CSV table of C-alpha atoms in Angstrom, one decimal:
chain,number,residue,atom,x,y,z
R,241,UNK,CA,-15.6,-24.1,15.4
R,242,UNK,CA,-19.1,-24.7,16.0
R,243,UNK,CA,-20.7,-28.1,17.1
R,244,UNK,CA,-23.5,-29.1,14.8
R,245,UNK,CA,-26.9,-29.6,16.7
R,246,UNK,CA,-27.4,-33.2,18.2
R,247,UNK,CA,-30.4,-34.1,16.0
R,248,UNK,CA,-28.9,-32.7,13.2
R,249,UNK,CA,-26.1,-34.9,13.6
R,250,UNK,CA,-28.4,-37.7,14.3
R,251,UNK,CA,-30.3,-36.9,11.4
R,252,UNK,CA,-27.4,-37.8,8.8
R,253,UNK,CA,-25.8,-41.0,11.0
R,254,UNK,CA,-29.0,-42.1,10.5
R,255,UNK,CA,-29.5,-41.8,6.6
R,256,UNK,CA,-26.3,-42.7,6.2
R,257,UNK,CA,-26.7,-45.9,7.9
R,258,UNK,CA,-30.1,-46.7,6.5
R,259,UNK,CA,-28.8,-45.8,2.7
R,260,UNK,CA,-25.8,-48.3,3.4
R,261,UNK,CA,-28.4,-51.1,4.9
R,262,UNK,CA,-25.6,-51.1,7.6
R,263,UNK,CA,-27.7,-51.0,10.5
R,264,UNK,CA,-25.5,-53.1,13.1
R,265,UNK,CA,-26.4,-54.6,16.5
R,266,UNK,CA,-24.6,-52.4,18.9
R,267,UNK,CA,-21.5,-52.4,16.9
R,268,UNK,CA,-21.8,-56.5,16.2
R,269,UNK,CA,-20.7,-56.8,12.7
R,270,UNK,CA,-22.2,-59.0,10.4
R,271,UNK,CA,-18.7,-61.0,9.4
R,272,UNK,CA,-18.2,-61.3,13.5
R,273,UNK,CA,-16.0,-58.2,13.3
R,274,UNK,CA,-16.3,-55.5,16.1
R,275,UNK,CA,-16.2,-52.1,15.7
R,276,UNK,CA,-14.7,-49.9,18.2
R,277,UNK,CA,-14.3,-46.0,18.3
R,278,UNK,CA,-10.3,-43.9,18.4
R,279,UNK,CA,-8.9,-41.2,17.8
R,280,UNK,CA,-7.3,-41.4,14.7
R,281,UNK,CA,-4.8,-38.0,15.0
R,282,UNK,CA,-3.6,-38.5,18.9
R,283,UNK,CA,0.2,-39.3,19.0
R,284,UNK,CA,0.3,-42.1,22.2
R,285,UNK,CA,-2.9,-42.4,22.3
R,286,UNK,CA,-4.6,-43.5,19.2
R,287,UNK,CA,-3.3,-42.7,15.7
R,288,UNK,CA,-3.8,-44.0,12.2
R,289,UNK,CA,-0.5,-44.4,10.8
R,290,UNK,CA,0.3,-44.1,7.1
R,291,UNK,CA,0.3,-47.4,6.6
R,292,UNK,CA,-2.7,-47.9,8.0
R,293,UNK,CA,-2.1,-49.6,11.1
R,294,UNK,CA,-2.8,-48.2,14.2
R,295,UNK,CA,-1.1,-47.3,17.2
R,296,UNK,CA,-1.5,-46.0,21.2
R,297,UNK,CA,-2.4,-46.6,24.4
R,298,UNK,CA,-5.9,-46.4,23.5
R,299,UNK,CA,-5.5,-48.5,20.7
R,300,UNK,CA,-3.8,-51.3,22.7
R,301,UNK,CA,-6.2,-51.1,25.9
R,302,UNK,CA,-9.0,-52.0,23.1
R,303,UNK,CA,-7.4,-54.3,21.4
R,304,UNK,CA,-6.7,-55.9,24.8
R,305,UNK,CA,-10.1,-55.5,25.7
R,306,UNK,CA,-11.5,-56.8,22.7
R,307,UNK,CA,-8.9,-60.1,22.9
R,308,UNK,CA,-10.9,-60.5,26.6
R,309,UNK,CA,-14.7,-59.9,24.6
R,310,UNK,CA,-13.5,-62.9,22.6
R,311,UNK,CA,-12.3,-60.8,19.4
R,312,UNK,CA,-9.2,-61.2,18.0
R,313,UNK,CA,-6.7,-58.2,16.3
R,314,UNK,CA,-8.0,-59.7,13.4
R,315,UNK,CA,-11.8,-58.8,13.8
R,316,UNK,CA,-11.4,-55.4,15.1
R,317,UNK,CA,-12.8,-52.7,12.8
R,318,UNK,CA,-11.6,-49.3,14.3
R,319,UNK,CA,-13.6,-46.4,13.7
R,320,UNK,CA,-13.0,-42.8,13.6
R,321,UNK,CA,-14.5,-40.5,16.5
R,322,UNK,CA,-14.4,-37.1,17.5
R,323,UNK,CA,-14.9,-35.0,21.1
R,324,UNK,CA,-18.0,-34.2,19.8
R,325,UNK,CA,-19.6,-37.4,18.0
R,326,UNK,CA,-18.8,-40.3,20.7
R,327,UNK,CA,-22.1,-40.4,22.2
R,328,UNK,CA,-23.8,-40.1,19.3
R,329,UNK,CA,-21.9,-43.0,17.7
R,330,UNK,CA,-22.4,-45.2,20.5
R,331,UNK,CA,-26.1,-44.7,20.3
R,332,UNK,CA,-26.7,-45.3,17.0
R,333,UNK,CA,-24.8,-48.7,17.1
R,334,UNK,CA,-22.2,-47.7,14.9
R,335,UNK,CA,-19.6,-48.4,17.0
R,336,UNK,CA,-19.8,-51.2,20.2
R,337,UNK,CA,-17.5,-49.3,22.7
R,338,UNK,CA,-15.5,-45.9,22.7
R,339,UNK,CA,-11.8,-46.0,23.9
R,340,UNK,CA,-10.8,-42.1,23.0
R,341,UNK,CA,-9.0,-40.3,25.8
R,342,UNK,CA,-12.8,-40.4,27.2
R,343,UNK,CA,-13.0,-38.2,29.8
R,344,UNK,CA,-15.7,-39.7,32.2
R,345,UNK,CA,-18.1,-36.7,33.7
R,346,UNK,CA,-21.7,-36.5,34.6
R,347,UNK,CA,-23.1,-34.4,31.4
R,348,UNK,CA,-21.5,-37.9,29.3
R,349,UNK,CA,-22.7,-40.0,31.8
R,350,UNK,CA,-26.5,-39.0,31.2
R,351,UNK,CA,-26.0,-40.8,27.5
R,352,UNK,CA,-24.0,-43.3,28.1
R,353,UNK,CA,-22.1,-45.4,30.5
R,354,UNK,CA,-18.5,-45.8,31.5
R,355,UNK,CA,-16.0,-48.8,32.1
R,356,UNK,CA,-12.9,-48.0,33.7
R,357,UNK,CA,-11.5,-45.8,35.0
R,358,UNK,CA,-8.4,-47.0,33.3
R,359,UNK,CA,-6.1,-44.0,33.1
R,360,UNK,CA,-5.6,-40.3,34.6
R,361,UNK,CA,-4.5,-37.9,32.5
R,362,UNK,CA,-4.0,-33.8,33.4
R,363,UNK,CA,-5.0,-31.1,31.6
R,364,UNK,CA,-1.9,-29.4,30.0
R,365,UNK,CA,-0.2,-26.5,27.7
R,366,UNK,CA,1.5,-26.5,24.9
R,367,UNK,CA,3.1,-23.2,23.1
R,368,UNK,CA,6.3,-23.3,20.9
R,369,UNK,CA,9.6,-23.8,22.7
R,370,UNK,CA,10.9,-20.5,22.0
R,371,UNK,CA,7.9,-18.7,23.6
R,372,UNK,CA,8.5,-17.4,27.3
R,373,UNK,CA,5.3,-15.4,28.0
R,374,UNK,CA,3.0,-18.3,28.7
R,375,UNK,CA,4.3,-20.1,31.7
R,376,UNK,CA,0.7,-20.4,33.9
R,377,UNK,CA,-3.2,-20.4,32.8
R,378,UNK,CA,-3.6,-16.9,33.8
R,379,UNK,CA,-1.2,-15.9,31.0
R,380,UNK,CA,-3.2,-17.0,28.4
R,381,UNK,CA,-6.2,-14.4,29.0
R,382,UNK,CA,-4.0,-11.9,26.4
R,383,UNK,CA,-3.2,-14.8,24.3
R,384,UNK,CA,-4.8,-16.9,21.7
R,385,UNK,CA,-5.8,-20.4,22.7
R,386,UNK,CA,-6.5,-23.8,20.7
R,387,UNK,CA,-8.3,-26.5,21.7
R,388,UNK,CA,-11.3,-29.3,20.2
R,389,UNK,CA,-14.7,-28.7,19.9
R,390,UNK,CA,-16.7,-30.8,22.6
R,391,UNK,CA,-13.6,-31.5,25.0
R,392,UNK,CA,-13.5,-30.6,28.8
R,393,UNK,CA,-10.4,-29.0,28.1
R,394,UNK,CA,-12.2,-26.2,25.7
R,395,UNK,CA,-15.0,-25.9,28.7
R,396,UNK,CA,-12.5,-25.7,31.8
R,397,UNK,CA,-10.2,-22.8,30.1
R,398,UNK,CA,-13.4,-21.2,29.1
R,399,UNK,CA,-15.5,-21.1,32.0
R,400,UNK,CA,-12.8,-21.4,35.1
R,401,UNK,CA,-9.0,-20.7,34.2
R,402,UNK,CA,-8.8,-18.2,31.5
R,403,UNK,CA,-12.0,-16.8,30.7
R,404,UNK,CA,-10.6,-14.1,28.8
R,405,UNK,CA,-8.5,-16.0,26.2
R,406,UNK,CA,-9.4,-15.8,23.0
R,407,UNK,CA,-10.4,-19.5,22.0
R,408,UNK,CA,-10.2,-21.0,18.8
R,409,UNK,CA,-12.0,-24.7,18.4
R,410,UNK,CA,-10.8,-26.8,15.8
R,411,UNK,CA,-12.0,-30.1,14.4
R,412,UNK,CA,-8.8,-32.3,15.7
R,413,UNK,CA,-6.3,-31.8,18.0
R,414,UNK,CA,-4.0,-32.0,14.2
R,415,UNK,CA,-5.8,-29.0,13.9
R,416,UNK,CA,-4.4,-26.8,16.9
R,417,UNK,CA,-1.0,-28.5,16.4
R,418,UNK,CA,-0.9,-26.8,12.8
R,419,UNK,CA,-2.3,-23.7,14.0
R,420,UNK,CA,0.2,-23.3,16.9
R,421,UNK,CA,3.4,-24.1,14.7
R,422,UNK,CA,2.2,-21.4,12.5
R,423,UNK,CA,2.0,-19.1,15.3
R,424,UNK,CA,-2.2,-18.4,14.5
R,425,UNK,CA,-2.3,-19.2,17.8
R,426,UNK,CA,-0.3,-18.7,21.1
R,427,UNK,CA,-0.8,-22.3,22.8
R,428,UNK,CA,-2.9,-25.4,22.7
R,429,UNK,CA,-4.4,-27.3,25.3
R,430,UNK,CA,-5.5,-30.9,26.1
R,431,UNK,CA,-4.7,-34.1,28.2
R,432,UNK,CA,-1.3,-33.9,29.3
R,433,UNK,CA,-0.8,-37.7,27.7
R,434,UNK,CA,-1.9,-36.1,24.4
R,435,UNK,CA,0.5,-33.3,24.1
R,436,UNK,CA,3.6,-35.4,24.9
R,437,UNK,CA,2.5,-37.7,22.1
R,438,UNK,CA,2.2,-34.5,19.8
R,439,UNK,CA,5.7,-33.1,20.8
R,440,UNK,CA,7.7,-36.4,20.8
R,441,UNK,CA,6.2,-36.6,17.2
R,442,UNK,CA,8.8,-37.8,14.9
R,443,UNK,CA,9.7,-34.1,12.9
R,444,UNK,CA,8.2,-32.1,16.0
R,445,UNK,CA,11.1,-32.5,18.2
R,446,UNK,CA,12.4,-29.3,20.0
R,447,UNK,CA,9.8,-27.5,18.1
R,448,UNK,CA,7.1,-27.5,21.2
R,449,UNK,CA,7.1,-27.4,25.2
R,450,UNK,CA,5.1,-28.8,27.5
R,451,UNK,CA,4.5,-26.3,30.6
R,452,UNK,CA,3.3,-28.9,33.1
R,453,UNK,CA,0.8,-27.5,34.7
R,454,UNK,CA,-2.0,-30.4,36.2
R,455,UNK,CA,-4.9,-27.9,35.9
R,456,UNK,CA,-7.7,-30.6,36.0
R,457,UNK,CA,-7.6,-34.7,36.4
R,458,UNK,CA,-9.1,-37.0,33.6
R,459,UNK,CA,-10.4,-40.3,34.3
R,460,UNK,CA,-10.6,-41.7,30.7
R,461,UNK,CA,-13.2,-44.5,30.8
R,462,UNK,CA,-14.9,-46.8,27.8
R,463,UNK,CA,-17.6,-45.7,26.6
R,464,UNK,CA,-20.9,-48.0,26.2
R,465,UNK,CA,-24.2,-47.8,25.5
R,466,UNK,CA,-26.6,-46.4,28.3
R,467,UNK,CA,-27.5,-49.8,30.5
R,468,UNK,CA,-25.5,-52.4,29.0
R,469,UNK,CA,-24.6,-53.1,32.7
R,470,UNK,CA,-23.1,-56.9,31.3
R,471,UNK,CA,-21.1,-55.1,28.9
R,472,UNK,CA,-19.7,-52.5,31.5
R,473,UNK,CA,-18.7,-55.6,33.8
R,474,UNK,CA,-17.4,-57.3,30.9
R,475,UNK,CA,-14.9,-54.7,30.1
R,476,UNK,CA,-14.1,-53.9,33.7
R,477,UNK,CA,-13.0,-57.3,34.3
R,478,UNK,CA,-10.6,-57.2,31.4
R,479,UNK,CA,-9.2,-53.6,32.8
R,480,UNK,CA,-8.7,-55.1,36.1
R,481,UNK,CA,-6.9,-58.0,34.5
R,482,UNK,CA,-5.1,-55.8,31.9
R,483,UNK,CA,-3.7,-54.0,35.2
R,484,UNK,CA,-3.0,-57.1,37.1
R,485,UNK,CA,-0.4,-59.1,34.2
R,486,UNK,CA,1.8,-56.5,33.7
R,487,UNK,CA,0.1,-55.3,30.3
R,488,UNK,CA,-1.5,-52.2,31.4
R,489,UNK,CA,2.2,-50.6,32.7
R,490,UNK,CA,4.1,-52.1,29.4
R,491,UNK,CA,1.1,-50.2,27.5
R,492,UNK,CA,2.0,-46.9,29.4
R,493,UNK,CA,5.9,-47.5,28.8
R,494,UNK,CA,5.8,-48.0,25.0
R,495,UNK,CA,3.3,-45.2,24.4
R,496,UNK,CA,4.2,-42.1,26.1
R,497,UNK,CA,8.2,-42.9,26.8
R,498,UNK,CA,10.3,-44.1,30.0
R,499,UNK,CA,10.3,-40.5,30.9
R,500,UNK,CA,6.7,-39.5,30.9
R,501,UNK,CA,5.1,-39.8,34.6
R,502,UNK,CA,2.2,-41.3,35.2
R,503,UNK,CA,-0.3,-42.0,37.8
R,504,UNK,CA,-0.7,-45.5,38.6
R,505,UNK,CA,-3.5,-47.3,37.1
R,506,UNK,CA,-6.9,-46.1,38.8
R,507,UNK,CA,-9.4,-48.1,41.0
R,508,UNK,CA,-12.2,-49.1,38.2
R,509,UNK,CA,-15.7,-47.7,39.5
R,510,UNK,CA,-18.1,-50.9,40.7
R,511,UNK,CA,-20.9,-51.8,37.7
R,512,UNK,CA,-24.3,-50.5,39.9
């Protein structure tokens, strides 16, 4: 799938917002509300439910976070975010901070900045569970691969592991699940965390297998806008507190399952 041009996804945010008259102050809603960017299709990590409530380890780092800003459950407004819209969203004040499996690296970091770290994921596989001929990266350069448009997972299985797969980018990581149950595709690949949430999906059980291969380490940090340093701070203290009473750990627990292993919470980079 192929990523629309930055300003011509700047161009319609800002229409859109200036046809609405919503133009907020970084992500400050008028009613004292506060808007923070998810996934909306991650298993474990952050999902819109049916119901429309919302659930993950994202989704209960910000609501943590936002309890610590002063905001309560009540006055969150989440908002939907892609791989390939974050920075963009965060720019353009539609959104006060991204918590979205937010892999922190130095091409984000030039437009915006990063709390956290507050988890480590692993880039992982996942193919159906009757398939035996994918069991390592390198089997994957006769295969067919899915992944998202704009992740680091699309870029490191591209340009370093399997150069020679073909690659299919999709929209959502709903999008490769789909494709891979339907066999149009051999494997997907993402954050460890991720997949797990996909395969211990209620109806996906047995249907998928996670390979366990660590092929890079993601720090997943919060997104904020480039040099709101008293914002960064801000957030960092309630990381470093969410880690401290117990409440980061419980998070982990509940969202990925007793038997998923984890790194323990990492050090959270100094504000400079």
């Amino acid at each position: 799938m192929k990523v629309p041009q930055a300003g011509a996804v700047a161009a319609v945010i800002a229409i859109a917002l200036t046809a609405s008259g919503c133009v907020f102050g970084d992500g400050d809603q008028g009613d004292g509300t506060l808007a923070i960017g998810i996934k909306f299709d991650q298993p474990g990590i952050g999902m819109r439910e049916t119901d429309g409530t919302f659930s993950g380890f994202d989704v209960d780092v910000a609501t943590y976070v936002a309890k610590e800003l002063g905001y309560k459950a009540n006055k969150i407004e989440f908002k939907q975010v892609f791989s390939n819209d974050r920075e963009l969203l965060i720019q353009y004040n539609e959104v006060k901070f991204v918590v979205a499996s937010y892999s922190i690296n130095e091409k984000r970091k030039e437009k915006v900045d990063f709390a956290g770290p507050y988890f480590v994921a692993h880039q992982d596989l996942l193919t159906r569970a009757e398939d035996r001929s994918i069991n390592k990266a390198e089997d994957l350069n006769s295969k067919s691969l899915c992944s998202v448009s704009g992740s680091t997972s699309a870029e490191n299985l591209r340009n370093n592991l399997a150069p020679k797969a073909g690659l299919l980018e999709m929209g959502g990581y709903s999008d490769c699940v789909v494709a891979l149950q339907e066999s149009r595709v051999d494997a997907m690949t993402t954050d460890n965390s991720i997949l797990a949430g996909y395969a211990a999906r209620k109806g996906n059980e047995g249907k998928f297998k996670l390979l366990g291969q660590n092929l890079s380490n993601e720090n997943y940090g919060i997104g904020v806008k480039k040099g709101n340093k008293e914002l960064q701070r801000k957030i960092n203290d309630a990381l470093k507190k969410m880690v401290a009473d117990g409440s980061w750990e419980a998070a982990v627990k509940k969202n990925f399952g007793a038997n998923y292993k984890y790194d323990p919470a990492p050090a959270i980079t100094p504000v400079s």
